[in-house]
Short mmCIF file of C-alpha atoms in Angstrom, two decimals:
data_model
loop_
_atom_site.label_atom_id
_atom_site.label_comp_id
_atom_site.label_asym_id
_atom_site.label_seq_id
_atom_site.Cartn_x
_atom_site.Cartn_y
_atom_site.Cartn_z
CA MET K 1 0.28 0.26 -0.22
CA LYS K 2 1.11 3.23 -0.82
CA VAL K 3 0.44 6.36 1.08
CA LEU K 4 0.85 10.05 0.63
CA VAL K 5 1.64 12.31 3.35
CA VAL K 6 1.16 16.12 2.62
CA ASP K 7 2.58 18.74 5.61
CA ASP K 8 4.60 21.54 5.63
CA SER K 9 5.95 20.11 8.60
CA LYS K 10 8.98 17.83 8.27
CA VAL K 11 8.54 16.47 11.48
CA MET K 12 4.99 15.86 11.30
CA ARG K 13 5.74 13.97 7.97
CA GLY K 14 7.78 11.69 10.00
CA ILE K 15 5.98 10.90 12.57
CA ILE K 16 3.07 9.93 10.51
CA ARG K 17 5.80 7.98 8.23
CA LYS K 18 7.37 6.41 11.43
CA MET K 19 3.07 5.02 12.34
CA LEU K 20 2.50 4.07 9.02
CA GLY K 21 6.34 2.26 7.72
CA GLN K 22 6.19 0.12 10.85
CA ASP K 23 3.89 -2.10 9.25
CA GLY K 24 5.47 -2.30 5.98
CA VAL K 25 3.45 0.71 4.02
CA ASP K 26 5.32 2.43 1.16
CA VAL K 27 5.13 6.21 2.81
CA LEU K 28 5.73 9.21 -0.09
CA GLU K 29 5.99 12.67 1.15
CA ALA K 30 5.31 16.37 0.07
CA ALA K 31 5.67 19.37 1.69
CA ASN K 32 2.70 21.19 0.43
CA GLY K 33 0.07 20.64 -2.57
CA ARG K 34 1.84 21.34 -5.14
CA GLN K 35 4.28 19.11 -4.61
CA ALA K 36 1.57 16.40 -4.02
CA LEU K 37 0.51 16.79 -7.29
CA GLU K 38 3.85 16.42 -8.78
CA VAL K 39 3.80 12.52 -6.97
CA LEU K 40 0.42 12.26 -7.85
CA SER K 41 1.55 12.48 -11.78
CA GLY K 42 3.86 10.09 -11.34
CA GLU K 43 2.94 7.40 -8.71
CA PRO K 44 0.02 5.43 -8.11
CA ILE K 45 -1.03 6.32 -5.07
CA ASP K 46 -3.70 4.11 -2.53
CA CYS K 47 -4.50 6.82 -0.02
CA ILE K 48 -3.72 10.67 0.94
CA VAL K 49 -2.97 12.04 4.16
CA SER K 50 -3.21 15.78 3.84
CA ASP K 51 -2.61 18.54 6.67
CA TRP K 52 -4.83 21.17 5.93
CA ASN K 53 -3.19 24.30 6.34
CA MET K 54 0.17 24.70 4.13
CA PRO K 55 1.43 27.72 2.50
CA GLY K 56 1.67 27.49 -1.53
CA MET K 57 -1.44 24.94 -1.91
CA LYS K 58 -3.57 24.56 0.99
CA GLY K 59 -5.25 20.62 1.67
CA ILE K 60 -8.68 21.92 0.83
CA ASP K 61 -7.48 22.90 -2.36
CA LEU K 62 -5.30 19.86 -2.75
CA LEU K 63 -8.56 17.82 -2.31
CA ARG K 64 -10.32 19.75 -4.66
CA CYS K 65 -7.47 19.13 -7.20
CA VAL K 66 -7.94 15.63 -6.55
CA ARG K 67 -11.39 15.22 -6.81
CA GLY K 68 -11.55 17.17 -10.11
CA GLY K 69 -9.12 14.69 -11.65
CA VAL K 70 -10.84 11.90 -13.36
CA ALA K 71 -7.91 9.93 -13.22
CA ARG K 72 -7.38 10.38 -9.13
CA ALA K 73 -10.73 11.11 -8.18
CA ASP K 74 -11.69 8.24 -6.02
CA ILE K 75 -7.91 8.26 -3.89
CA PRO K 76 -9.30 7.82 0.08
CA PHE K 77 -8.03 11.94 1.20
CA ILE K 78 -7.81 12.26 4.32
CA MET K 79 -7.92 15.33 5.98
CA VAL K 80 -5.57 16.32 9.27
CA THR K 81 -5.76 19.77 11.25
CA ALA K 82 -5.15 21.55 14.66
CA GLU K 83 -8.18 23.24 14.14
CA ALA K 84 -11.46 20.98 14.62
CA LEU K 85 -13.73 23.91 12.95
CA GLU K 86 -17.33 23.07 12.08
CA SER K 87 -16.98 25.16 9.14
CA ASN K 88 -13.81 23.44 8.06
CA PHE K 89 -15.46 19.83 8.63
CA ALA K 90 -18.18 21.36 6.45
CA GLU K 91 -16.63 22.75 3.50
CA ALA K 92 -14.09 19.56 3.17
CA ASP K 93 -17.19 17.56 3.26
CA ALA K 94 -18.54 19.87 0.56
CA ALA K 95 -15.18 18.57 -1.21
CA LYS K 96 -15.75 14.66 -0.69
CA VAL K 97 -13.10 14.38 1.77
CA SER K 98 -13.04 10.40 3.01
CA GLY K 99 -11.92 11.26 6.37
CA TYR K 100 -10.43 13.33 8.95
CA LEU K 101 -8.15 13.27 12.13
CA VAL K 102 -7.87 16.21 14.35
CA LYS K 103 -3.87 16.73 15.54
CA PRO K 104 -1.92 15.82 17.71
CA PHE K 105 -3.58 11.53 17.03
CA THR K 106 -2.47 8.74 17.79
CA ALA K 107 -1.01 5.74 15.76
CA GLU K 108 -4.17 3.95 16.34
CA GLU K 109 -6.54 6.49 15.44
CA LEU K 110 -4.35 6.85 12.01
CA TRP K 111 -4.88 3.28 11.70
CA SER K 112 -8.54 3.64 12.15
CA ALA K 113 -8.98 6.61 9.76
CA ILE K 114 -7.11 4.54 6.94
CA ARG K 115 -9.55 1.38 7.74
CA ASN K 116 -12.44 3.01 7.25
CA VAL K 117 -11.29 4.10 3.41
CA LEU K 118 -9.27 1.00 2.88
CA PRO K 119 -11.19 -1.73 4.65
CA ASP K 120 -7.95 -4.19 3.06
CA ALA K 121 -5.10 -2.06 3.86
CA PRO K 122 -2.26 -3.95 5.40
CA GLY K 123 -1.12 -2.91 8.89
CA ARG K 124 -3.09 -2.73 12.38
#
């Protein structure tokens, strides 16, 4: 399984990589939405885990681009945010987000979110 982790924080990408990598998941990284689109243009991805707030291209804008692209519109997309605002959830729901995680979260919560969108995912 290939997961694309999109976050402007290298530390956060490393934390998520560690949470997922322990279970043999191939983790690709991008520092913002634009880099994520570059990765998506060249790699088949099973799931995207993206932060909401990033410079350059926010997670919500990346979600809209992913959902707007025919080839990748069905990729499960889990939005990560430090701000549990109802308006953000509503905006992401309208853009067809697959799931949410609110920081801070545990490895178990991350795996639960992945299992909700990919029931056959390897790992925990």
